[in-house]
Amino acid sequence: MTLPVGAPAFLAAHGWGGAQVAPLAGDASFRRYFRVTTGDRRAVLMDAPPPHEDPRPFLAVAGWLADRGFRTPAIHAADPGAGLVLLEDFGDRRMREAMDADPDAAATLYAGAIDLLVALHEHPAGPFLPYDAAVLHREAALFVDCYCPAVGLSVDAGGYRAAWDAVLAPALVPMPSGGPAGGPVTVLRDYHAENLMLVGEPPVLGLLDFQDALAGHPAYDLVSLLQDARRDVDPGLERAMFDRYVRATGRGDAFADAYHVLGAQRNAKILGIFARLWRRDGKPRYAALCPRVWAYLERDLRHAALAPVARWFDDNLPSGRRGDPRLLGEG
């Protein structure tokens, strides 16, 4: 992986000249990450290249979270115009690998992640754009725009939007206890086991990948955590952790409707994104995750609040077109 243009001068200007730089695993975006080491110091260099990326939202959300006591990477230096940010290195102890190494730790780790969400939702939403109907529709449309063509289907796009129109209300009206002033909470949007780090001793959960935060319904990040596209979450564990959150926050029965509506919306969106990453961007590993996402989506669609959307899927998506789009083909 080639070092970004301007990175050596940026590092030198901030006291990291001559440091060793090694690539780290990236994500589904244009962002890239490098570990920077000099002596006993370590940091992470984020390359968020304009015009594709802009690190300013990351910096803003990191500051908002840190000001409220949440563990985010400290910012050592930043040149937003060049897309370069030097961050605290949280290390390599992700929640995912901790559970892979010790499956018995899963319940404890998930409970910690639930408790972090409860604490986050005690605050009114930050100064972020609303997660409103327009955004939810735009995201859900990725399914018909990207997944369906990838498996050779022409579907009723108008009926799809109408079906979502019929079910979105619970996801658009946060429960009254959604923060001290009621209303929306900060939604991190990619809150899952690969973005939660175990930092320090005793370990606390550190947050990553929150630059797309919006102000929305508290159920969204709960879905992101418990219907994880990148690892299987046992339905029994999902239920136990959902119940833990509900007990801690006092959410009512309508919260379950919002959870499943947002679960279906998120999973439909992810299927579209993963199909696009495979076809357009040449990243087949995302297509391989689609069967897991379909399993989550089909569980959500069995919830009564999703009946109109479930009927659309029954009418438009044969079971033989639900899976890894690489294997299903175009026709």
Short mmCIF file of C-alpha atoms in Angstrom, two decimals:
data_model
loop_
_atom_site.label_atom_id
_atom_site.label_comp_id
_atom_site.label_asym_id
_atom_site.label_seq_id
_atom_site.Cartn_x
_atom_site.Cartn_y
_atom_site.Cartn_z
CA MET A 1 0.00 0.00 0.00
CA THR A 2 1.54 3.29 -1.12
CA LEU A 3 1.98 6.00 1.48
CA PRO A 4 -0.23 9.05 0.76
CA VAL A 5 1.42 11.98 -0.99
CA GLY A 6 2.26 14.55 1.64
CA ALA A 7 2.26 12.06 4.50
CA PRO A 8 6.06 12.13 5.15
CA ALA A 9 6.03 15.94 5.43
CA PHE A 10 2.89 15.83 7.61
CA LEU A 11 4.47 13.31 9.95
CA ALA A 12 7.76 15.20 10.11
CA ALA A 13 5.96 18.45 10.91
CA HIS A 14 4.34 16.85 13.93
CA GLY A 15 7.35 15.08 15.41
CA TRP A 16 7.11 11.74 13.63
CA GLY A 17 9.78 12.22 10.97
CA GLY A 18 11.58 9.04 9.95
CA ALA A 19 8.95 6.83 11.62
CA GLN A 20 8.26 3.35 10.31
CA VAL A 21 4.91 3.20 8.51
CA ALA A 22 3.02 -0.05 7.87
CA PRO A 23 -0.44 -0.51 6.33
CA LEU A 24 -3.39 -1.59 8.45
CA ALA A 25 -6.60 -3.22 7.29
CA GLY A 26 -8.92 -0.73 5.61
CA ASP A 27 -12.69 -0.63 5.36
CA ALA A 28 -15.35 -0.41 2.67
CA SER A 29 -14.64 3.26 1.96
CA PHE A 30 -11.75 5.12 0.32
CA ARG A 31 -10.15 5.64 3.72
CA ARG A 32 -6.84 3.93 4.42
CA TYR A 33 -4.94 3.44 7.67
CA PHE A 34 -1.26 3.06 8.54
CA ARG A 35 0.49 2.23 11.80
CA VAL A 36 3.25 4.72 12.54
CA THR A 37 6.07 3.66 14.89
CA THR A 38 9.10 5.47 16.19
CA GLY A 39 10.93 4.20 19.26
CA ASP A 40 8.32 3.25 21.83
CA ARG A 41 5.66 5.55 20.33
CA ARG A 42 2.86 4.32 18.11
CA ALA A 43 0.07 6.11 16.30
CA VAL A 44 -2.33 5.53 13.41
CA LEU A 45 -2.31 7.65 10.28
CA MET A 46 -5.72 8.02 8.62
CA ASP A 47 -5.70 8.85 4.92
CA ALA A 48 -9.12 10.21 3.96
CA PRO A 49 -8.32 11.48 0.46
CA PRO A 50 -10.34 14.35 -0.98
CA PRO A 51 -12.61 14.56 -2.87
CA HIS A 52 -13.77 11.05 -1.99
CA GLU A 53 -13.43 11.50 1.78
CA ASP A 54 -13.42 14.34 4.30
CA PRO A 55 -12.00 13.78 7.81
CA ARG A 56 -13.83 16.77 9.30
CA PRO A 57 -16.94 14.77 10.31
CA PHE A 58 -14.70 12.20 12.04
CA LEU A 59 -12.94 14.96 13.97
CA ALA A 60 -16.23 16.60 14.94
CA VAL A 61 -17.89 13.41 16.15
CA ALA A 62 -14.72 12.29 17.99
CA GLY A 63 -14.67 15.58 19.86
CA TRP A 64 -18.38 15.39 20.73
CA LEU A 65 -18.03 11.85 22.07
CA ALA A 66 -14.81 12.54 23.99
CA ASP A 67 -16.35 15.61 25.63
CA ARG A 68 -19.02 13.28 27.08
CA GLY A 69 -16.56 10.73 28.42
CA PHE A 70 -16.61 8.14 25.64
CA ARG A 71 -13.34 6.54 24.61
CA THR A 72 -12.35 7.67 21.14
CA PRO A 73 -8.84 7.92 19.65
CA ALA A 74 -7.06 11.08 20.75
CA ILE A 75 -6.21 13.36 17.82
CA HIS A 76 -2.45 14.01 17.70
CA ALA A 77 -2.49 16.11 14.53
CA ALA A 78 -4.76 16.82 11.57
CA ASP A 79 -4.60 18.40 8.13
CA PRO A 80 -8.21 18.12 6.96
CA GLY A 81 -7.52 19.75 3.61
CA ALA A 82 -5.02 17.02 2.79
CA GLY A 83 -7.20 14.31 4.32
CA LEU A 84 -4.55 13.35 6.90
CA VAL A 85 -5.17 12.68 10.59
CA LEU A 86 -2.74 11.23 13.15
CA LEU A 87 -4.64 9.28 15.79
CA GLU A 88 -4.01 7.48 19.02
CA ASP A 89 -3.32 3.80 18.33
CA PHE A 90 -5.88 1.64 20.11
CA GLY A 91 -3.90 -1.50 19.27
CA ASP A 92 -5.24 -4.70 17.76
CA ARG A 93 -7.63 -5.99 20.45
CA ARG A 94 -10.97 -5.82 18.71
CA MET A 95 -14.11 -7.15 20.36
CA ARG A 96 -14.55 -9.55 17.46
CA GLU A 97 -11.19 -11.29 17.86
CA ALA A 98 -11.61 -11.41 21.64
CA MET A 99 -14.83 -13.38 21.17
CA ASP A 100 -13.31 -15.58 18.47
CA ALA A 101 -10.49 -16.49 20.86
CA ASP A 102 -12.83 -17.03 23.82
CA PRO A 103 -16.46 -17.68 22.81
CA ASP A 104 -17.43 -17.82 26.48
CA ALA A 105 -16.58 -14.12 26.74
CA ALA A 106 -19.22 -13.12 24.18
CA ALA A 107 -22.05 -12.47 26.64
CA THR A 108 -19.85 -10.30 28.85
CA LEU A 109 -18.46 -8.31 25.93
CA TYR A 110 -21.87 -7.77 24.36
CA ALA A 111 -23.25 -6.69 27.74
CA GLY A 112 -20.49 -4.07 27.92
CA ALA A 113 -21.37 -2.86 24.43
CA ILE A 114 -25.05 -2.62 25.40
CA ASP A 115 -24.19 -0.64 28.52
CA LEU A 116 -22.11 1.77 26.44
CA LEU A 117 -25.12 2.36 24.17
CA VAL A 118 -27.33 2.95 27.21
CA ALA A 119 -24.86 5.58 28.42
CA LEU A 120 -24.69 7.20 24.97
CA HIS A 121 -28.48 7.37 24.77
CA GLU A 122 -28.70 9.24 28.05
CA HIS A 123 -27.46 12.27 26.09
CA PRO A 124 -29.60 14.19 23.60
CA ALA A 125 -28.40 13.83 20.03
CA GLY A 126 -25.33 15.77 19.00
CA PRO A 127 -25.39 18.52 16.36
CA PHE A 128 -25.74 16.03 13.53
CA LEU A 129 -28.08 15.78 10.56
CA PRO A 130 -31.37 13.93 11.12
CA TYR A 131 -31.77 10.27 10.30
CA ASP A 132 -35.10 11.02 8.67
CA ALA A 133 -37.42 9.34 6.18
CA ALA A 134 -35.50 10.69 3.20
CA VAL A 135 -32.26 9.09 4.41
CA LEU A 136 -33.95 5.81 5.32
CA HIS A 137 -35.60 5.60 1.89
CA ARG A 138 -32.37 6.48 0.09
CA GLU A 139 -30.50 3.75 1.95
CA ALA A 140 -33.21 1.13 1.48
CA ALA A 141 -33.25 1.89 -2.26
CA LEU A 142 -29.72 0.50 -2.54
CA PHE A 143 -31.31 -2.95 -2.44
CA VAL A 144 -33.32 -2.47 -5.63
CA ASP A 145 -30.60 -0.35 -7.26
CA CYS A 146 -27.63 -2.66 -6.58
CA TYR A 147 -28.57 -6.08 -5.24
CA CYS A 148 -31.46 -6.90 -7.54
CA PRO A 149 -29.54 -6.16 -10.78
CA ALA A 150 -26.62 -8.20 -9.45
CA VAL A 151 -28.84 -11.29 -9.31
CA GLY A 152 -30.63 -10.57 -12.58
CA LEU A 153 -33.96 -9.33 -11.22
CA SER A 154 -36.16 -6.51 -12.42
CA VAL A 155 -38.44 -5.64 -9.50
CA ASP A 156 -41.30 -3.30 -8.61
CA ALA A 157 -39.32 -0.30 -7.33
CA GLY A 158 -42.43 1.84 -6.80
CA GLY A 159 -44.07 -0.87 -4.74
CA TYR A 160 -40.86 -1.23 -2.73
CA ARG A 161 -40.89 2.44 -1.73
CA ALA A 162 -44.59 2.31 -0.94
CA ALA A 163 -44.05 -0.72 1.30
CA TRP A 164 -41.37 1.12 3.27
CA ASP A 165 -43.61 4.20 3.49
CA ALA A 166 -46.17 1.99 5.20
CA VAL A 167 -43.81 0.78 7.94
CA LEU A 168 -41.30 3.53 8.74
CA ALA A 169 -43.35 5.48 11.29
CA PRO A 170 -41.99 3.65 14.39
CA ALA A 171 -38.44 4.38 13.27
CA LEU A 172 -39.11 8.09 12.80
CA VAL A 173 -40.56 8.85 16.25
CA PRO A 174 -37.99 8.06 18.96
CA MET A 175 -39.39 6.92 22.27
CA PRO A 176 -39.97 9.78 24.74
CA SER A 177 -37.13 8.58 26.98
CA GLY A 178 -34.56 8.82 24.16
CA GLY A 179 -32.29 11.16 26.09
CA PRO A 180 -32.93 13.69 28.87
CA ALA A 181 -34.87 16.01 26.58
CA GLY A 182 -36.61 13.22 24.65
CA GLY A 183 -36.29 12.92 20.92
CA PRO A 184 -33.43 11.50 18.89
CA VAL A 185 -30.07 10.24 20.08
CA THR A 186 -26.68 10.14 18.41
CA VAL A 187 -26.60 7.18 16.01
CA LEU A 188 -23.06 6.02 15.22
CA ARG A 189 -24.34 3.80 12.36
CA ASP A 190 -21.49 1.25 12.30
CA TYR A 191 -21.60 0.09 15.90
CA HIS A 192 -20.48 -3.55 15.79
CA ALA A 193 -17.81 -5.94 17.01
CA GLU A 194 -15.16 -4.95 14.45
CA ASN A 195 -15.42 -1.27 15.44
CA LEU A 196 -15.26 -1.80 19.20
CA MET A 197 -11.75 -1.98 20.64
CA LEU A 198 -10.57 -3.29 24.00
CA VAL A 199 -8.34 -0.49 25.24
CA GLY A 200 -6.10 -0.52 28.30
CA GLU A 201 -6.11 -2.67 31.44
CA PRO A 202 -8.66 -3.34 32.67
CA PRO A 203 -10.03 -2.93 29.15
CA VAL A 204 -12.70 -0.41 28.27
CA LEU A 205 -14.51 -0.28 24.95
CA GLY A 206 -13.09 2.22 22.49
CA LEU A 207 -15.08 3.52 19.54
CA LEU A 208 -14.05 3.62 15.88
CA ASP A 209 -15.74 4.42 12.55
CA PHE A 210 -18.29 6.94 13.78
CA GLN A 211 -17.78 9.70 11.19
CA ASP A 212 -21.21 9.13 9.62
CA ALA A 213 -23.13 9.82 12.85
CA LEU A 214 -26.67 11.17 12.57
CA ALA A 215 -29.44 12.10 14.98
CA GLY A 216 -31.98 9.31 14.95
CA HIS A 217 -33.75 6.44 16.66
CA PRO A 218 -31.99 4.64 19.53
CA ALA A 219 -32.84 1.21 18.06
CA TYR A 220 -30.53 1.66 15.06
CA ASP A 221 -27.17 1.07 16.75
CA LEU A 222 -28.70 -1.77 18.76
CA VAL A 223 -29.55 -3.46 15.46
CA SER A 224 -26.08 -2.72 14.10
CA LEU A 225 -24.54 -4.50 17.10
CA LEU A 226 -26.91 -7.46 17.39
CA GLN A 227 -27.48 -8.18 13.67
CA ASP A 228 -23.82 -7.95 12.74
CA ALA A 229 -23.20 -8.46 9.03
CA ARG A 230 -19.64 -9.61 9.71
CA ARG A 231 -20.20 -12.27 12.36
CA ASP A 232 -23.01 -14.56 13.45
CA VAL A 233 -24.93 -13.43 16.51
CA ASP A 234 -26.94 -16.23 18.07
CA PRO A 235 -30.67 -15.37 18.20
CA GLY A 236 -30.73 -16.20 21.90
CA LEU A 237 -27.89 -13.79 22.59
CA GLU A 238 -29.60 -11.16 20.45
CA ARG A 239 -32.77 -11.50 22.52
CA ALA A 240 -30.89 -11.41 25.83
CA MET A 241 -28.99 -8.27 24.88
CA PHE A 242 -32.12 -6.60 23.48
CA ASP A 243 -33.83 -7.31 26.81
CA ARG A 244 -30.84 -5.91 28.70
CA TYR A 245 -31.11 -2.64 26.79
CA VAL A 246 -34.88 -2.44 27.28
CA ARG A 247 -34.59 -3.07 31.03
CA ALA A 248 -31.94 -0.37 31.38
CA THR A 249 -33.83 2.26 29.37
CA GLY A 250 -37.47 1.47 30.12
CA ARG A 251 -38.44 1.28 26.45
CA GLY A 252 -42.01 0.24 25.75
CA ASP A 253 -43.51 -2.37 23.43
CA ALA A 254 -43.28 -0.07 20.41
CA PHE A 255 -39.50 -0.19 20.66
CA ALA A 256 -39.51 -3.77 19.32
CA ASP A 257 -41.37 -2.56 16.23
CA ALA A 258 -38.74 0.11 15.63
CA TYR A 259 -35.95 -2.42 16.18
CA HIS A 260 -37.24 -4.81 13.53
CA VAL A 261 -38.18 -2.07 11.07
CA LEU A 262 -34.69 -0.61 11.32
CA GLY A 263 -33.21 -4.10 11.21
CA ALA A 264 -34.96 -4.84 7.93
CA GLN A 265 -34.06 -1.42 6.53
CA ARG A 266 -30.41 -1.75 7.54
CA ASN A 267 -30.06 -5.29 6.23
CA ALA A 268 -31.69 -4.41 2.89
CA LYS A 269 -29.28 -1.48 2.60
CA ILE A 270 -26.29 -3.68 3.44
CA LEU A 271 -27.25 -6.23 0.79
CA GLY A 272 -27.22 -3.41 -1.76
CA ILE A 273 -23.90 -2.04 -0.52
CA PHE A 274 -22.22 -5.43 -0.47
CA ALA A 275 -23.43 -6.25 -3.99
CA ARG A 276 -22.09 -2.89 -5.18
CA LEU A 277 -18.74 -3.42 -3.48
CA TRP A 278 -18.43 -6.72 -5.32
CA ARG A 279 -19.56 -5.62 -8.78
CA ARG A 280 -18.29 -2.06 -8.94
CA ASP A 281 -15.31 -2.05 -6.62
CA GLY A 282 -13.96 -5.58 -7.05
CA LYS A 283 -14.32 -6.59 -3.38
CA PRO A 284 -15.83 -10.09 -3.47
CA ARG A 285 -15.41 -10.71 0.25
CA TYR A 286 -18.44 -8.50 0.89
CA ALA A 287 -20.67 -10.53 -1.42
CA ALA A 288 -19.74 -13.61 0.61
CA LEU A 289 -21.33 -12.00 3.67
CA CYS A 290 -24.75 -11.67 2.02
CA PRO A 291 -26.20 -15.03 3.15
CA ARG A 292 -25.77 -14.00 6.78
CA VAL A 293 -27.43 -10.65 6.10
CA TRP A 294 -30.32 -12.40 4.35
CA ALA A 295 -30.83 -14.56 7.44
CA TYR A 296 -31.14 -11.46 9.62
CA LEU A 297 -33.44 -9.77 7.13
CA GLU A 298 -35.78 -12.75 6.90
CA ARG A 299 -36.02 -12.88 10.70
CA ASP A 300 -36.96 -9.20 10.79
CA LEU A 301 -39.52 -9.62 8.02
CA ARG A 302 -41.41 -12.13 10.17
CA HIS A 303 -42.23 -9.33 12.61
CA ALA A 304 -45.81 -8.06 12.24
CA ALA A 305 -44.70 -4.44 11.83
CA LEU A 306 -42.97 -5.39 8.55
CA ALA A 307 -45.98 -7.04 6.87
CA PRO A 308 -46.12 -4.73 3.80
CA VAL A 309 -42.38 -5.06 3.20
CA ALA A 310 -42.52 -8.81 3.75
CA ARG A 311 -45.24 -9.10 1.09
CA TRP A 312 -43.10 -7.13 -1.36
CA PHE A 313 -40.19 -9.49 -0.80
CA ASP A 314 -42.44 -12.53 -1.21
CA ASP A 315 -43.73 -11.13 -4.50
CA ASN A 316 -40.40 -9.95 -5.92
CA LEU A 317 -37.55 -12.00 -4.45
CA PRO A 318 -37.71 -15.77 -5.04
CA SER A 319 -35.85 -17.79 -2.44
CA GLY A 320 -33.36 -18.82 -5.12
CA ARG A 321 -32.24 -15.20 -5.48
CA ARG A 322 -31.50 -14.70 -1.79
CA GLY A 323 -27.84 -15.30 -1.05
CA ASP A 324 -24.34 -14.61 -2.32
CA PRO A 325 -24.82 -12.62 -5.56
CA ARG A 326 -21.58 -14.02 -7.00
CA LEU A 327 -23.11 -17.48 -6.98
CA LEU A 328 -26.58 -16.45 -8.13
CA GLY A 329 -25.44 -14.62 -11.23
CA GLU A 330 -27.38 -12.41 -13.57
CA GLY A 331 -30.15 -14.54 -14.93
#
